[in-house]
Structure formats: C-alpha cells, structure tokens
Coordinates of C-alpha atoms and ligand atoms in Angstrom, one line a residue:
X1 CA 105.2 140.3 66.0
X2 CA 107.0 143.6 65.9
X3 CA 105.3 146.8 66.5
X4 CA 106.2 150.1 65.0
X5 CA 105.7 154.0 65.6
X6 CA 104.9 155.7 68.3
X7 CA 102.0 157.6 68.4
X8 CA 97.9 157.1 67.6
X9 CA 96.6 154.0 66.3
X10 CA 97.0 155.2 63.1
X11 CA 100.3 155.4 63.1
X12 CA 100.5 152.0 64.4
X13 CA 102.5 149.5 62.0
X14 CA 103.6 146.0 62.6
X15 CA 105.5 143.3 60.9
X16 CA 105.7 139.4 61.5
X17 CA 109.1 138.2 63.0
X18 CA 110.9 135.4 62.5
X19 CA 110.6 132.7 65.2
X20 CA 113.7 132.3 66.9
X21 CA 115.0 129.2 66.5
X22 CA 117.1 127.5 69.4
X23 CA 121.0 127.1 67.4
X24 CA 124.0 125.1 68.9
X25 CA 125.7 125.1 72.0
X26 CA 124.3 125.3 75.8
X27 CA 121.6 127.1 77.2
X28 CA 120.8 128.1 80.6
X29 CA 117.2 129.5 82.0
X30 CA 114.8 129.3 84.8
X31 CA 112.0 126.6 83.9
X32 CA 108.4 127.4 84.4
X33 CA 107.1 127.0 87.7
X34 CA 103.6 125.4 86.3
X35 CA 105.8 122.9 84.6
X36 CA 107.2 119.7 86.8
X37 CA 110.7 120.5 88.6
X38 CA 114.5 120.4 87.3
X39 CA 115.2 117.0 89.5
X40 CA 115.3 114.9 86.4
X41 CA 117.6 114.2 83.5
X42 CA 115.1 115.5 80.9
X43 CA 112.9 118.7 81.0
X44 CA 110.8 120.2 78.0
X45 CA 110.9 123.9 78.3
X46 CA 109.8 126.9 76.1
X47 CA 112.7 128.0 73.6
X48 CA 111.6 131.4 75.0
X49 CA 113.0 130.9 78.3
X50 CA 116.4 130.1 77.3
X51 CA 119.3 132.2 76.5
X52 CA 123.1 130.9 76.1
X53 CA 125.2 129.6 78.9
X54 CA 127.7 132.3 79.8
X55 CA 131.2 130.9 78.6
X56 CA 132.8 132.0 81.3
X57 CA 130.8 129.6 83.8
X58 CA 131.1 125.6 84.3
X59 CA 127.9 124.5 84.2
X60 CA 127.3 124.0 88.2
X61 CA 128.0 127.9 88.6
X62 CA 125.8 128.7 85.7
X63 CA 123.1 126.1 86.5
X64 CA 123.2 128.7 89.9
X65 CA 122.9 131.8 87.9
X66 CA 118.7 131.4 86.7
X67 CA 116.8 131.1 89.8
X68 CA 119.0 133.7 91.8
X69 CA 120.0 135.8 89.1
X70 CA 116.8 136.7 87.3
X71 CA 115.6 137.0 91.0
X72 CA 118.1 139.7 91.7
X73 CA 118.0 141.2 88.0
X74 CA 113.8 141.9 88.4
X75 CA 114.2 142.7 92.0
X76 CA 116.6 145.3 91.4
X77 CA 116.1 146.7 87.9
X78 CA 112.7 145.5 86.8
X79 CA 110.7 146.5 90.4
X80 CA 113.8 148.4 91.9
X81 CA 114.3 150.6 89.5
X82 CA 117.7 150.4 90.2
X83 CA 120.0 153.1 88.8
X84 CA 124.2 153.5 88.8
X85 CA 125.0 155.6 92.0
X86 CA 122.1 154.0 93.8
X87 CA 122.6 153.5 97.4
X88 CA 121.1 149.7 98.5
X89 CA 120.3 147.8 101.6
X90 CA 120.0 143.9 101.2
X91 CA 118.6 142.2 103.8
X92 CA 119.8 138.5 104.2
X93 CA 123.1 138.7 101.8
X94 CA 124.6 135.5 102.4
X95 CA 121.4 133.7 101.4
X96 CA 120.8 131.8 98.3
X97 CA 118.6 134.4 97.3
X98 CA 120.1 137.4 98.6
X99 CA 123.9 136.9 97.5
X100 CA 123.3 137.5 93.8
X101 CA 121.5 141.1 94.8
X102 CA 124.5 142.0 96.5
X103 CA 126.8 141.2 92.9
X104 CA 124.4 142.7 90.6
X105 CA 123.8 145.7 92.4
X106 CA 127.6 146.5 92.7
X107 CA 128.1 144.8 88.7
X108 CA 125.5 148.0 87.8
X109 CA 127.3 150.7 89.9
X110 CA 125.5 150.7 93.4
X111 CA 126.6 151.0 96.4
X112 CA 125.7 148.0 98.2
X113 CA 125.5 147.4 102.5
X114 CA 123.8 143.8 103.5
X115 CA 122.9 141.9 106.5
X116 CA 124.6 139.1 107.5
X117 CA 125.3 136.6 110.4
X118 CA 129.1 137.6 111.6
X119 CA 130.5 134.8 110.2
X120 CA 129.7 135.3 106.9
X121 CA 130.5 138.8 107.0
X122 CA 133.6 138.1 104.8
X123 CA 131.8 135.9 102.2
X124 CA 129.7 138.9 101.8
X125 CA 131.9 141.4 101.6
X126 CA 133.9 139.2 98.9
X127 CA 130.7 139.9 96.8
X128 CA 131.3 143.5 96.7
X129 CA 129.3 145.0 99.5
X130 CA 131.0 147.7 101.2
X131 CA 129.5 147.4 104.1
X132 CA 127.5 143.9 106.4
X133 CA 125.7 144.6 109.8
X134 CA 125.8 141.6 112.1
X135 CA 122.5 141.0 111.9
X136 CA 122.2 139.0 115.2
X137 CA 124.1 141.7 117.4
X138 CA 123.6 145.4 115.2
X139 CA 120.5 146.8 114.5
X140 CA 120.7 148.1 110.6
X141 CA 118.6 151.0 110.6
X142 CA 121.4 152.7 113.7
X143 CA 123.6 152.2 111.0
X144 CA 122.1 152.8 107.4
X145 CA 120.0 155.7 106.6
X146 CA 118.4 157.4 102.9
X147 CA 118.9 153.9 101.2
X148 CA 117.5 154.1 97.4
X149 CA 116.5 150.4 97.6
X150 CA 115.6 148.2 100.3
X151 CA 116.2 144.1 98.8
X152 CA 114.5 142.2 101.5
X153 CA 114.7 138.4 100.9
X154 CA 114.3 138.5 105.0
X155 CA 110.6 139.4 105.6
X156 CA 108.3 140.0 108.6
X157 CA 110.2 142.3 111.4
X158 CA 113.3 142.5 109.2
X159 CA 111.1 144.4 106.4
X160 CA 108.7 146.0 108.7
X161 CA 112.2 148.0 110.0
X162 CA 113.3 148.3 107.0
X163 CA 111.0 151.2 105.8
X164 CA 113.1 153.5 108.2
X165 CA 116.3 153.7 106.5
X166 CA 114.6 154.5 102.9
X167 CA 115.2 158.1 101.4
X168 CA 111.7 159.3 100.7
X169 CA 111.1 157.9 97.1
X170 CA 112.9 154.9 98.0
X171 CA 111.5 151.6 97.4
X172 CA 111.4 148.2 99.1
X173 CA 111.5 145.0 97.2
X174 CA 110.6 141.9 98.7
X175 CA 110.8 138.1 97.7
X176 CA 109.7 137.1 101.0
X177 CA 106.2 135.4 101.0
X178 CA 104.5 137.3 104.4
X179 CA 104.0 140.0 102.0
X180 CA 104.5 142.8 104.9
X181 CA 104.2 145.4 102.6
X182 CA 106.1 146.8 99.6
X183 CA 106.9 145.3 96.4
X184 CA 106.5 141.5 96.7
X185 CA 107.2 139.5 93.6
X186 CA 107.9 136.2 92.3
X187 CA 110.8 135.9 89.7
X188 CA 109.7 134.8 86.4
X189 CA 111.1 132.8 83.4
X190 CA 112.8 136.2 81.3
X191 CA 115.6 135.5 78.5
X192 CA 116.2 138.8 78.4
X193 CA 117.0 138.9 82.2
X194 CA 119.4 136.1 81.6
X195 CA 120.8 137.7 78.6
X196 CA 122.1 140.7 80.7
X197 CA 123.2 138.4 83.1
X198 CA 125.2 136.9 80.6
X199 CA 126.8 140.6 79.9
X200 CA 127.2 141.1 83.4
X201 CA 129.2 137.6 83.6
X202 CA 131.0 138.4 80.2
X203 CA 132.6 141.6 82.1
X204 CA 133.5 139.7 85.1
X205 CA 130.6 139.6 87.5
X206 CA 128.8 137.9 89.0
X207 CA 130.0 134.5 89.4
X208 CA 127.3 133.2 91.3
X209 CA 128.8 131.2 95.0
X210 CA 127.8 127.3 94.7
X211 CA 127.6 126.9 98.5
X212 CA 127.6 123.0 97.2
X213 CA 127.2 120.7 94.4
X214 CA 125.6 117.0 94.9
X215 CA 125.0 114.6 92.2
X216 CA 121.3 114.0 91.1
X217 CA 121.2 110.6 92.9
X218 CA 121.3 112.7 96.3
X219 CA 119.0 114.9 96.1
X220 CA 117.5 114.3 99.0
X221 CA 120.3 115.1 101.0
X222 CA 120.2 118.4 99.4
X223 CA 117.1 119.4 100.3
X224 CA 117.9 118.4 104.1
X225 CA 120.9 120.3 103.8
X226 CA 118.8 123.8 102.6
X227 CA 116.3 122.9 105.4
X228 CA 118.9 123.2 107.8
X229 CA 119.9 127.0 106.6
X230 CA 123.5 128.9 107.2
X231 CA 124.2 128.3 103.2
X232 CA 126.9 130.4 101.3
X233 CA 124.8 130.4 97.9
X234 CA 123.4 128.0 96.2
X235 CA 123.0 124.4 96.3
X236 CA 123.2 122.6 92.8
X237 CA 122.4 119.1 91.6
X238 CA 124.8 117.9 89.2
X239 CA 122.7 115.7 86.3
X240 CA 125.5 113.9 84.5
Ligands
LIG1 N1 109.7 135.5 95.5 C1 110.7 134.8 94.8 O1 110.8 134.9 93.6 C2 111.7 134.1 95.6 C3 112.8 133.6 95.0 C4 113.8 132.9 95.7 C5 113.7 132.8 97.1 N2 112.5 133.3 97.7 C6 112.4 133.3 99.2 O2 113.4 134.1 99.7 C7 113.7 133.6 101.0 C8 115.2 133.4 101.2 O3 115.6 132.3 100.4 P1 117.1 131.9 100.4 O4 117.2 130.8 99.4 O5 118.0 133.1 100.3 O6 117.3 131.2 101.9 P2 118.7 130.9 102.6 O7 119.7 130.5 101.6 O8 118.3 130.0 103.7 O9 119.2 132.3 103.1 C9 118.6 133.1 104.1 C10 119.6 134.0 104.6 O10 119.0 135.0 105.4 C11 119.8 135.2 106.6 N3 119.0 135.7 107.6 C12 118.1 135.1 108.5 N4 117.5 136.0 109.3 C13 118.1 137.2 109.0 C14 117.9 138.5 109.5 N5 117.0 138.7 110.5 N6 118.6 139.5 109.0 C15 119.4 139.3 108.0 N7 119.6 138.1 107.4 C16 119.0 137.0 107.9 C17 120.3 133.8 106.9 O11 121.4 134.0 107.7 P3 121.8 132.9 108.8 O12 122.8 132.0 108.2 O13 122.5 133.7 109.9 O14 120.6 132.2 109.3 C18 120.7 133.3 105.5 O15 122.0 133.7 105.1 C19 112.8 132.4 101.2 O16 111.6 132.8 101.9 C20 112.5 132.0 99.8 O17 111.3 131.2 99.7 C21 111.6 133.9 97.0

C-alpha cells in the first residue's frame, strides 16, 4: 500500500501497489534471523529481503556485503545519523563487523579514525580510515576528541571510554551485546539498506575484505577459525 498527502486524516489517500515480483538474475540479502541458518544449499526467504547482487562483486565478496554491510549502513545512517563531513570513531575496525563501518563511513564523506591491533593497522588504513590507534599500546580518547559518532562493535570498557571523545550531541552506536549504554541494535533484513549498498559498490566502494573463503563441506573449520579471532573481514562459505 502507498500512502499519500501529508497532513490530517482527511487528507490522507492511499493506493494499492503492485507486489514486487522477484525478475532474473542474482540476489543478495541478509536472511531472517527467526528462520534456520545460510549453512545449506537451499534457503526460502521473503522476496522482501532481497535486492540485486552488485555486478561489480563475485559472489564470495558479495555473499560478505549483507550481514556486515546492512550492519554498518543502520549503524551509521539509520541510528547514527550519519551525515557527510561527520567526524567518526570505530572501535574494532579490523573486525568482521567493524571493517565495513570504516568503508561506508568514508564511501558517505566522513572522516573516519578506528581502533586496531598494530598489525592490522595497514589493512585498516587501506579501507579508508585516516587515522588507527594501536589499541593494545594507545589509549584512543588521548588521541581523538569531539567525534560525531562513536561505532563500537568493541563493548564493555572500550564503550564505557568511549563517551569521552564524543562532541556534545554526538552519539554512540553499539552492536556489542553488554549493552553498556548508548544505541545498541541488531541489524535487520532491509532491501533498501542493501540497495544503497549496491550504489555505494556501483561507485567504487565498499568491496567488503573476505578474510577467507571455505567450501560448504568445511564449515566447521570455519567456525573454529572465527572462534579463534585476529580476522581481516569476513569469513564466507562457498555453496557450489
Ligand atoms: N548487533 C548486531 O547486529 C551485530 C552484528 C554483527 C556482529 N555483532 C557483534 O559484534 C562483535 C564483533 O564481531 P566481529 O564479527 O567484528 O568480531 P571479530 O571479527 O572477531 O572482530 C573483532 C575485532 O575487534 C578487535 N578488538 C578486540 N578488542 C579490541 C579493543 N579493545 N579495541 C579495539 N579493537 C578491539 C579485534 O582485534 P584483535 O585482532 O586485535 O583481537 C578484532 O579485529 C561481536 O560481539 C558480535 O557478536 C553484532
């Protein structure tokens, strides 16, 4: 259904659109999280949650874009309110879920610093941030002040610091699960999310880092692998 008018009920006016119908080619998306997993040859998923594959992307990188992309895109834009200009802190941008924050903020005009272990200081920077703080031997907020957007994927002391180096006004989002404060959220299923991610791609960012790619039949050793941490990205199970 479309609605019409602003204004009183009244003006209100609506029309019945078309259902979208699902045409040719590939599609991408993030599946439901109350529907069984993406380990499987075979998934059944709402037309409404798919959008089409970038062209520009295999499909290992895009199969990588969904989970960490939406998660950046709502983080940012949707709960950051993220504007060009804006200055931004990630915390954990070598991560699988804080490397994509670190591309989209820069792809939408930020200015981006991130937290990093030194050796991945480089990977990071490679993403577009202009500046990583070690974060095993710096202490960020010495070295980052009147931030417009804290993107913690880090959590518990990492976030309660991170309050200091906010501009009044500021905001901090958080995808970390001890919910110390600030804008916790869980990325959701959006086509339109992955539709602007498919802009974003179409202009040249971001093409999201595969840290590895292992076929379906060893996905167990992918999931010991994310267990033991350090990743570049994102790990991605290759069907057929
Ligand atoms: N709410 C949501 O929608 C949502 C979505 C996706 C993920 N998540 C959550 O987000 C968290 C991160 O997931 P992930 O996939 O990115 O994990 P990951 O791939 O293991 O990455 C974590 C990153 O954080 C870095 N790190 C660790 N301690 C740090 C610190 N004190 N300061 C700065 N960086 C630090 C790690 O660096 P080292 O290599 O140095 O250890 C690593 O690069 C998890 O809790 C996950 O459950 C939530």
């Amino acid at each position: 259904m479309r609605g019409h008018r602003r204004g009183g009920p009244e003006q209100l006016t609506y029309e019945i659109a078309p259902r979208p119908v699902p045409g040719r080619g590939e599609v991408y998306g993030l599946i439901p999280f109350t529907r069984d997993g993406a380990v499987a040859r075979f998934v059944a998923v709402p037309a409404a949650v798919l959008a089409a594959e970038p062209a520009r992307l295999d499909h290992d990188h895009a199969a990588a874009l969904p989970p960490a992309g939406l998660t950046a895109w709502q983080g940012l834009v949707v709960h950051g309110g993220l504007r060009p200009g804006a200055r931004v802190l990630v915390q954990g941008g070598a991560g699988g879920a804080g490397s994509l924050p670190v591309q989209v903020a820069v792809a939408l005009g930020a200015s981006v610093t991130a937290t990093a272990d030194a050796e991945a200081a480089d990977f990071v920077r490679e993403l577009g941030a202009g500046q990583v703080v070690d974060h095993r031997s710096e202490r960020f907020e010495a070295q980052v002040k009147d931030v417009d957007l804290v993107f913690d994927t880090v959590g518990g002391d990492t976030q309660k610091r991170s309050w200091q180096v906010l501009r009044p006004g500021g905001r901090l989002v958080s995808i970390d699960a001890t919910k110390e404060g600030g804008r916790f959220f869980v990325v959701e299923p959006d086509r339109t999310g992955l539709e602007e991610l498919s802009r974003l791609v179409a202009d040249g960012e971001p093409a999201p880092p595969v840290d590895r790619v292992l076929p379906l039949a060893e996905t167990a050793q992918a999931y010991a692998a994310l267990e033991q941490g350090h990743r570049r990205g994102k790990t991605v199970l290759h069907v057929s």
